[in-house]
Short mmCIF file of C-alpha atoms in Angstrom, two decimals:
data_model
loop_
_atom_site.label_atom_id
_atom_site.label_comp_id
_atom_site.label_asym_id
_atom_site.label_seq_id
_atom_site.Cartn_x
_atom_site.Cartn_y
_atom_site.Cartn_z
CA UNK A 7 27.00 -8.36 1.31
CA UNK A 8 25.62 -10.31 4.36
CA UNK A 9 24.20 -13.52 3.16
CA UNK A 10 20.95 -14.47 4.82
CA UNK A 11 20.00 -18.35 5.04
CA UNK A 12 16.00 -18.19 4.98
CA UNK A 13 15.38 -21.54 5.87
CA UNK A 14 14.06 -22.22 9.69
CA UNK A 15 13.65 -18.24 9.88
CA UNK A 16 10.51 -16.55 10.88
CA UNK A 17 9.35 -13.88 8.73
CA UNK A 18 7.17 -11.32 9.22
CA UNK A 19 5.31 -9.80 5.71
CA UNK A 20 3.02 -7.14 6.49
CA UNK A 21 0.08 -6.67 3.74
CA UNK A 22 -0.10 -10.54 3.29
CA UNK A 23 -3.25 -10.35 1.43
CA UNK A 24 -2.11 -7.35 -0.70
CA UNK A 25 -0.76 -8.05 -4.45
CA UNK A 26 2.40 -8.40 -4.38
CA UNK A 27 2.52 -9.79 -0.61
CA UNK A 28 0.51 -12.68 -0.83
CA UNK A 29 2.61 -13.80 -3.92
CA UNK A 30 5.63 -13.63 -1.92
CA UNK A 31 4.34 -15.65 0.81
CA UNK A 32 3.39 -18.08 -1.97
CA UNK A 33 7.15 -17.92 -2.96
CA UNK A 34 8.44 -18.32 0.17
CA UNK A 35 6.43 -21.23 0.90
CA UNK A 36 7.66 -22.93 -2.10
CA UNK A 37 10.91 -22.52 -1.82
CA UNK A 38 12.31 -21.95 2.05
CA UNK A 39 12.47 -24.76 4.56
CA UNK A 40 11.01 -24.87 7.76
CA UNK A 41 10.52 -21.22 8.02
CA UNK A 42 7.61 -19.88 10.39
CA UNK A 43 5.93 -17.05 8.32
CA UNK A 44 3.98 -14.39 10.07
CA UNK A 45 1.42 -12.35 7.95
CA UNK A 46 -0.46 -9.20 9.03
CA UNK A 47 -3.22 -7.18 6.91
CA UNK A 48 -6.24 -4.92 7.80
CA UNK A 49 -8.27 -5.88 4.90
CA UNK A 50 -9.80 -2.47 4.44
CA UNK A 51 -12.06 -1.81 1.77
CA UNK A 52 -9.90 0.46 -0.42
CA UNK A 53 -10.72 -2.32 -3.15
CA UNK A 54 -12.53 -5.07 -3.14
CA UNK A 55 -12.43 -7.12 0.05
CA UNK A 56 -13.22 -10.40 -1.90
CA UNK A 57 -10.43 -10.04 -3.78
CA UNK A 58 -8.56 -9.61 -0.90
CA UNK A 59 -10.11 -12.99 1.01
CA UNK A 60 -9.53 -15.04 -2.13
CA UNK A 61 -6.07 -13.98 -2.23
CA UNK A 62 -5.49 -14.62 1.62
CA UNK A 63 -8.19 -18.25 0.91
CA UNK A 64 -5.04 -19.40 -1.74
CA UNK A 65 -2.43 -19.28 0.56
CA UNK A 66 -4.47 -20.93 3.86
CA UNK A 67 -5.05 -23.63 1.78
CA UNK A 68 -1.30 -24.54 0.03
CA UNK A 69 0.39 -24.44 3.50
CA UNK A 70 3.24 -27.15 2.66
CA UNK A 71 4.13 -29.60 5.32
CA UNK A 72 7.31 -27.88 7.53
CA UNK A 73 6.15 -24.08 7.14
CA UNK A 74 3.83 -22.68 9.73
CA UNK A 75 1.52 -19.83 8.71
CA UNK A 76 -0.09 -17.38 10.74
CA UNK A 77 -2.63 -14.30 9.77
CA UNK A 78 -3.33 -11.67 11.70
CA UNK A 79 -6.06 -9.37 10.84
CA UNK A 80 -4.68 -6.33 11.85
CA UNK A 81 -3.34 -2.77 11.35
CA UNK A 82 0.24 -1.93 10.70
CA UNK A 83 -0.40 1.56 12.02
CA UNK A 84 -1.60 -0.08 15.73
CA UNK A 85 1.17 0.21 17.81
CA UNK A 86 0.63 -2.50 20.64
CA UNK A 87 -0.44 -5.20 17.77
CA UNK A 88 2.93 -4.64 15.96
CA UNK A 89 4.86 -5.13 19.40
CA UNK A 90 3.08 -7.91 20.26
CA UNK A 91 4.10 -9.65 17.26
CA UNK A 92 7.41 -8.97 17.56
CA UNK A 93 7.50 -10.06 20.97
CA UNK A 94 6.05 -13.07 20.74
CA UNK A 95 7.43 -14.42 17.21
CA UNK A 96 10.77 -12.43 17.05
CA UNK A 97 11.10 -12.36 13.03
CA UNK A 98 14.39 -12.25 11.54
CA UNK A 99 13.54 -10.93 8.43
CA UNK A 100 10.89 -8.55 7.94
CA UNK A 101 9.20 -7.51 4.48
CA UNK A 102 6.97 -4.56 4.80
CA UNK A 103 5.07 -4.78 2.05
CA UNK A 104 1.37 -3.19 3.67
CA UNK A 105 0.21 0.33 2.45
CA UNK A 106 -1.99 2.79 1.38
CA UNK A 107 -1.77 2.27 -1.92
CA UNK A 108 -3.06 4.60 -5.29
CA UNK A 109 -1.58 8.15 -6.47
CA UNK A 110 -4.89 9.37 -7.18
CA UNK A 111 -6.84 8.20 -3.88
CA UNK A 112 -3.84 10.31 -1.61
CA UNK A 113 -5.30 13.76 -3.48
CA UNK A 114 -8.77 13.62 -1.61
CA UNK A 115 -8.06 10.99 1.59
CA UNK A 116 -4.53 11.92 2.48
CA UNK A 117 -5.08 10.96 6.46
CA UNK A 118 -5.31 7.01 4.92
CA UNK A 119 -1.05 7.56 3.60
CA UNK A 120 -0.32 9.49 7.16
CA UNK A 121 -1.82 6.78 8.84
CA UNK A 122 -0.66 3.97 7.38
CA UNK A 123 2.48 4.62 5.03
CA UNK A 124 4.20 7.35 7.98
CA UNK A 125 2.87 5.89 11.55
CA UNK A 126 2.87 2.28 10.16
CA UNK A 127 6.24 2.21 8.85
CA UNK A 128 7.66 4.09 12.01
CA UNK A 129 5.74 1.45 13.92
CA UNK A 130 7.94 -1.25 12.17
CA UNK A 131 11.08 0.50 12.06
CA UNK A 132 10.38 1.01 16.20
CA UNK A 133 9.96 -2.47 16.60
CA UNK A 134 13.24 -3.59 14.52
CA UNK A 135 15.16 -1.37 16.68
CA UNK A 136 13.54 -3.00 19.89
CA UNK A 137 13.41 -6.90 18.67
CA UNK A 138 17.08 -6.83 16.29
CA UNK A 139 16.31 -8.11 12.92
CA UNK A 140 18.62 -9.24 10.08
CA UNK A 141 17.35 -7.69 7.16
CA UNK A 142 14.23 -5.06 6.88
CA UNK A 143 13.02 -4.99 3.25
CA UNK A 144 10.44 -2.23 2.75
CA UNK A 145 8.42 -1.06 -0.80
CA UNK A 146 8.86 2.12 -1.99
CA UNK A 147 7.62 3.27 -5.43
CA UNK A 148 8.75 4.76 -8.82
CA UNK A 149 6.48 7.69 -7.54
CA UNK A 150 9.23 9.08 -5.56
CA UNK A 151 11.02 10.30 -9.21
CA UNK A 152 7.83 12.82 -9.42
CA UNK A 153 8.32 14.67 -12.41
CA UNK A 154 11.99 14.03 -13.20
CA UNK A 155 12.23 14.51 -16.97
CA UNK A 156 15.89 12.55 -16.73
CA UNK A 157 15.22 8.72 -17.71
CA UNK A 158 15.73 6.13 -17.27
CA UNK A 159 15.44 6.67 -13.21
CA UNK A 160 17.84 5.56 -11.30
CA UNK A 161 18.37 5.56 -7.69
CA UNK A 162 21.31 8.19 -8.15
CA UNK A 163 18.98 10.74 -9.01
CA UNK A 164 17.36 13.91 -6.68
CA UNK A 165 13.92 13.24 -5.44
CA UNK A 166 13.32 15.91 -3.62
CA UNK A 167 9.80 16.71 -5.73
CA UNK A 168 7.40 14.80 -5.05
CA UNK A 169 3.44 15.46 -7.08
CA UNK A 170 1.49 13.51 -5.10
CA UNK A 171 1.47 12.90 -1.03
CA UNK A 172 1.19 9.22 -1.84
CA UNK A 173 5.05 9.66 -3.47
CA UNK A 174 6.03 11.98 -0.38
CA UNK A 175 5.59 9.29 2.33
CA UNK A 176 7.33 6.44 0.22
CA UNK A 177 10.33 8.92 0.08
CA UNK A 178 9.46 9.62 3.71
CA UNK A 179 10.04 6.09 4.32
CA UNK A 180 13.59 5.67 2.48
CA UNK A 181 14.83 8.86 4.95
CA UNK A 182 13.04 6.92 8.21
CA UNK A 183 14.83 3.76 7.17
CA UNK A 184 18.24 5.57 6.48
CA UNK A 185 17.95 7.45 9.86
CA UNK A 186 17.61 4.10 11.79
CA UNK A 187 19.97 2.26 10.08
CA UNK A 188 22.11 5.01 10.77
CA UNK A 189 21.23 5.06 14.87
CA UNK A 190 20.28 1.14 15.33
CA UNK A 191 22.88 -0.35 12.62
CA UNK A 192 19.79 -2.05 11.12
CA UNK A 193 20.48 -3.13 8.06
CA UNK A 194 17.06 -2.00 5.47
CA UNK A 195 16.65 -2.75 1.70
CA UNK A 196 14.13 0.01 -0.35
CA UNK A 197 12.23 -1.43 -3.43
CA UNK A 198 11.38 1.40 -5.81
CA UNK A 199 8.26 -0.83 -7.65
CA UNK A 200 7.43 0.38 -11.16
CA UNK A 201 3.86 -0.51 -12.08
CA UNK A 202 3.45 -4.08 -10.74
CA UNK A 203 0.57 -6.03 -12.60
CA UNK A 204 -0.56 -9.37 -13.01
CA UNK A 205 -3.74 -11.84 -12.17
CA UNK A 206 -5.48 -11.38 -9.20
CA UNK A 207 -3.81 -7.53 -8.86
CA UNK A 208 -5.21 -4.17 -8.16
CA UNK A 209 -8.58 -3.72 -9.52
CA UNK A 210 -7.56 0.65 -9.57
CA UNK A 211 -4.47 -0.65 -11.36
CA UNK A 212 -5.17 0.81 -15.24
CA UNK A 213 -4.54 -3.18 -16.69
CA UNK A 214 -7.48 -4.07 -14.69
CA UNK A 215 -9.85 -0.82 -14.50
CA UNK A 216 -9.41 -0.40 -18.72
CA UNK A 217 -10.71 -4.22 -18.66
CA UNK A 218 -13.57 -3.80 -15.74
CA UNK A 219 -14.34 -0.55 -18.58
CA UNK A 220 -13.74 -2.21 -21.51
CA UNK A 221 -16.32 -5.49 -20.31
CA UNK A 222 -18.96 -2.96 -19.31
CA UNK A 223 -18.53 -0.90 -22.43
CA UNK A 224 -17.76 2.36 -20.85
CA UNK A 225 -14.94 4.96 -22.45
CA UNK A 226 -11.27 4.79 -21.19
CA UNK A 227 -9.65 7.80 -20.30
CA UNK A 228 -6.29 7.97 -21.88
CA UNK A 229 -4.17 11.05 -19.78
CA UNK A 230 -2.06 13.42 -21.63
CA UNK A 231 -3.50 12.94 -24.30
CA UNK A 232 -2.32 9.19 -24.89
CA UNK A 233 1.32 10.24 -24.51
CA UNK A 234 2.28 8.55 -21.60
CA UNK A 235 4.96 5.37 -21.13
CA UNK A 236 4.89 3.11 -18.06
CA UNK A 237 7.57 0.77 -17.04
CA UNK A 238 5.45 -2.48 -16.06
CA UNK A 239 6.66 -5.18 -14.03
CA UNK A 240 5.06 -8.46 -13.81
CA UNK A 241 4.09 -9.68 -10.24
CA UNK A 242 6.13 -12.97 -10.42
CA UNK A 243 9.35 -10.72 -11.83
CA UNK A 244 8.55 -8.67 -8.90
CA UNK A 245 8.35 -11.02 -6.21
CA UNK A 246 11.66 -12.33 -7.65
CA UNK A 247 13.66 -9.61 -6.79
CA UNK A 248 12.20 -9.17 -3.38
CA UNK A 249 13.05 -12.77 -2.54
CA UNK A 250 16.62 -12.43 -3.28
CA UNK A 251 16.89 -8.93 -1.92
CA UNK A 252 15.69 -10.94 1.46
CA UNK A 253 18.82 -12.93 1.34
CA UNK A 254 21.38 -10.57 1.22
CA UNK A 255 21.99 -7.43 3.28
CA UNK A 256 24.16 -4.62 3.87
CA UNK A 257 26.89 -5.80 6.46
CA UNK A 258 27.73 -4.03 9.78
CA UNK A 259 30.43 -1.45 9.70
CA UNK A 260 32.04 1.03 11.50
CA UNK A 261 33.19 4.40 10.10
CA UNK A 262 36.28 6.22 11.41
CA UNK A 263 34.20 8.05 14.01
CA UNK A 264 33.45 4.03 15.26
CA UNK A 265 30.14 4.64 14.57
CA UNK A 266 27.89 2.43 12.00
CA UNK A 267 28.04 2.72 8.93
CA UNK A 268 23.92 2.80 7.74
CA UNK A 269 23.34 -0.31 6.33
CA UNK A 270 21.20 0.93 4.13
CA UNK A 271 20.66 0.59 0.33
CA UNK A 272 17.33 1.05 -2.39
CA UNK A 273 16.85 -0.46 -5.87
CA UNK A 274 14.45 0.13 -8.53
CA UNK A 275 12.57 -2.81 -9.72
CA UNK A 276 10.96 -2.42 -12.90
CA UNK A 277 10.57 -3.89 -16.28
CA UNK A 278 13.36 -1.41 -17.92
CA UNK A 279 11.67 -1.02 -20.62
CA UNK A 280 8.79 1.53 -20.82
CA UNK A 281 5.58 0.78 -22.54
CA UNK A 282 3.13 3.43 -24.83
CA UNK A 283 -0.23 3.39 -23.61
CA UNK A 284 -1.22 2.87 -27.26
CA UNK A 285 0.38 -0.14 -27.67
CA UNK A 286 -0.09 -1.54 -24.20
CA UNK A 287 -3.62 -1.23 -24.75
CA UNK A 288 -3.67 -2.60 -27.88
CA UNK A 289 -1.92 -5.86 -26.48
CA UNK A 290 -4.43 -6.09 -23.18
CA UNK A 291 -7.15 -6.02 -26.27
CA UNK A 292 -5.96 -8.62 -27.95
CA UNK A 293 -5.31 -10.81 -25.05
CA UNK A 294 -8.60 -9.96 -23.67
CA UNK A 295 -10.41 -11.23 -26.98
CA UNK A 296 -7.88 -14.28 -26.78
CA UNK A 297 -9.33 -15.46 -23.63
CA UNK A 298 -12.23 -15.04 -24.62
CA UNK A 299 -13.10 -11.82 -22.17
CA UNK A 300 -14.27 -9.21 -25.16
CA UNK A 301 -15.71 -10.91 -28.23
CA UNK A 302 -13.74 -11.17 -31.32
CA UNK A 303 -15.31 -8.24 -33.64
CA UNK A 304 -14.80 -5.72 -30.39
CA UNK A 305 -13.86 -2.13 -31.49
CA UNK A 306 -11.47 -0.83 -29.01
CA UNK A 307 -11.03 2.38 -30.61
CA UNK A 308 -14.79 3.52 -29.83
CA UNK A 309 -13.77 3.12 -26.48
CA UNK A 310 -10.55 5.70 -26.11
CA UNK A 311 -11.26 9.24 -25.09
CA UNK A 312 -7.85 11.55 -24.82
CA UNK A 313 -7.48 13.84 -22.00
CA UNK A 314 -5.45 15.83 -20.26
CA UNK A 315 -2.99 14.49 -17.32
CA UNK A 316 -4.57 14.73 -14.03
CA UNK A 317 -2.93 15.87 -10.67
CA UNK A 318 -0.33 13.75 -9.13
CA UNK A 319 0.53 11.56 -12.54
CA UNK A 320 3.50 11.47 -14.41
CA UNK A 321 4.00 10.90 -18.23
CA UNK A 322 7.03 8.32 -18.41
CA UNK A 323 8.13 5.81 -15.69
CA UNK A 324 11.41 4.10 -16.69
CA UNK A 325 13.36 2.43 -14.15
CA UNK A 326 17.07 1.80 -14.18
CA UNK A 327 17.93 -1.36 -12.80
CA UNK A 328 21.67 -1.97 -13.12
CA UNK A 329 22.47 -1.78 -9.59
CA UNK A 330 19.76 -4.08 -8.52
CA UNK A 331 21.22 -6.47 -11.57
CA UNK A 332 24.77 -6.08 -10.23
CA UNK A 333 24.00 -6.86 -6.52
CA UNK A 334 21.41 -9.61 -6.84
CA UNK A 335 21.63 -10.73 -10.40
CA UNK A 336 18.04 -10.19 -11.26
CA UNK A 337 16.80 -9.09 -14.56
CA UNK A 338 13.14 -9.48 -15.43
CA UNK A 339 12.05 -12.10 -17.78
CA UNK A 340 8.30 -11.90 -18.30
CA UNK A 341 6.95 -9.57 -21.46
CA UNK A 342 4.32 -7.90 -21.36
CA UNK A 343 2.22 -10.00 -23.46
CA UNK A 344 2.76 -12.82 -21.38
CA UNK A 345 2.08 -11.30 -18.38
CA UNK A 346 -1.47 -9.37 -19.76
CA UNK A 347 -1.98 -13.22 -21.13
CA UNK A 348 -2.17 -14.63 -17.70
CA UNK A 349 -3.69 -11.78 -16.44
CA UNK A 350 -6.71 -12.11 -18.66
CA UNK A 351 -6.42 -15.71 -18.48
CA UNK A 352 -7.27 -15.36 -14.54
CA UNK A 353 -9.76 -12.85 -15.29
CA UNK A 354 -11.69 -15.15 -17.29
CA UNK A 355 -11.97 -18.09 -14.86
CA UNK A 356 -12.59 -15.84 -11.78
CA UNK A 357 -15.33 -13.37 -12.97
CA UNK A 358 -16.80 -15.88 -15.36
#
């Protein structure tokens, strides 16, 4: 393993004002030294844009003194603007974190995923080879394992069957990173995410969309029937893992042929431990009332309707993480209930 000093680097993290990337760009200006950090995001309107702005408002403000920040409202899946930035900044260690994000949302607007999660990442991957980078970290997703009935997942297994086209291009991108690693000895890190959630997340996320349902006293739609599992991970666990992925990389070899070796590699990160939709429901209740979101006397079980499981879900996510555990030394540490407690926590004092 390569061991990558992040301090007086610059960084480029694409979807800065996206979920999980504007957390890590809180972590990294926390904790890294003199680093210039480069941010990019097109702030569509897949979700709420405020959200978005509020996320990207939290970080413009906490700037510490020796970091310099830069946003640039743009699109991953522009050519020139992603070659301009590399030019011009020359990041050592790129996160690519933007997306079109959503299983669902791929079924009826799959241009959106072509666009963005195949011409966006090839963008990136173009540029590394071009401008030489030390590490490219990229997210893929637990979506990739499609309907593999073998749990828990773990990066050994075939994923060769995708159910939605949102899982095909994250695969997509694991073979596009392989291949240049491969060509351009650039050393890329997958993430396989499992169900990230926290405050200030995904408003199509189900933690969030049962409580938007939930407030306005509408029916939830529990999918097969209620018999579905779902390996959560919360944000800050998340954003963990990423941040010491960043700091260690694949080395440069040469194979017997004296050509590279990929430096390649991809790691689930997920909670390992999959939750029933029963019981996580129950707990987002109970926090909910807790914070003081749902009164106390709220009858969640007038608000369940079971259905069948739609196109492009999956009835268990369960990620295997022993080779992320054994190369970084992360395991997560955040429960559920703790994480659905700051969740509704934040939900109170921004929408109240």
């Amino acid at each position: 393993m390569q061991k990558i000093d992040l301090n007086n680097k610059t960084i480029f993290v694409t979807g800065a004002a996206g979920f999980v990337a504007s957390n890590l760009v809180k972590r990294l200006f926390k904790d890294v030294k003199g680093a210039t950090v480069i941010g990019i995001d097109n702030m569509n309107d897949y979700y709420d844009v405020t959200l978005k702005e509020y996320r990207l408002n939290k970080l413009n403000t906490t700037v510490p003194e020796g970091i310099s920040w830069q946003f640039v409202k743009g699109d991953v899946a522009d050519k020139q603007t992603i070659d301009d930035i590399f030019k011009t900044c020359q990041p050592q260690v790129v996160v690519h974190l933007a997306a079109q994000a959503g299983v669902r949302y791929s079924i009826t607007n799959p241009d959106a995923y072509i666009m963005s999660n195949i011409i966006g990442f090839y963008n990136i991957l173009e540029a590394c080879r071009h401008y030489p980078v030390e590490h490219l970290v990229y997210a893929s997703s637990s979506s990739v394992y499609g309907g593999n009935k073998k749990v828990p997942f773990s990066t050994e297994d075939r994923v060769d069957n995708p159910v939605s086209l949102y899982a095909a291009t994250k695969k997509s991108n694991e073979l596009f990173a392989h291949c240049y690693s491969k060509l351009y000895d650039i050393p890329t890190t997958g993430l396989r995410f499992f169900t990230v959630y926290g405050p200030a997340g995904r408003p199509d996320m189900a933690y969030f969309d049962f409580t938007n349902k939930l407030l306005k006293g509408e029916t939830i739609p529990l999918f097969n029937y209620g018999n579905c599992r779902r390996d959560l991970t919360y944000v800050d666990d998340t954003v963990e893992a990423v941040f010491r992925v960043m700091q260690g990389a694949l080395e440069h070899k040469k194979g017997d042929d004296g050509l590279p070796i990929a430096p390649y590699a991809v790691y689930n990160v997920g909670g390992g431990h999959p939750e029933n939709l029963f019981d996580f429901l129950k707990i987002l209740e109970e926090e909910l009332v807790r914070a003081g979101v749902l009164p106390s006397d709220f009858d969640l079980d007038a608000h369940k309707e079971l259905v069948p499981m739609q196109p492009g879900d999956v009835p268990t996510t369960y990620a295997d993480t022993t080779a992320l555990e054994q190369a970084y030394g992360f395991t997560p540490k955040i429960p559920l209930r703790e994480g659905l407690r700051q969740f509704a926590e934040w939900y109170k004092d921004y929408y109240f």
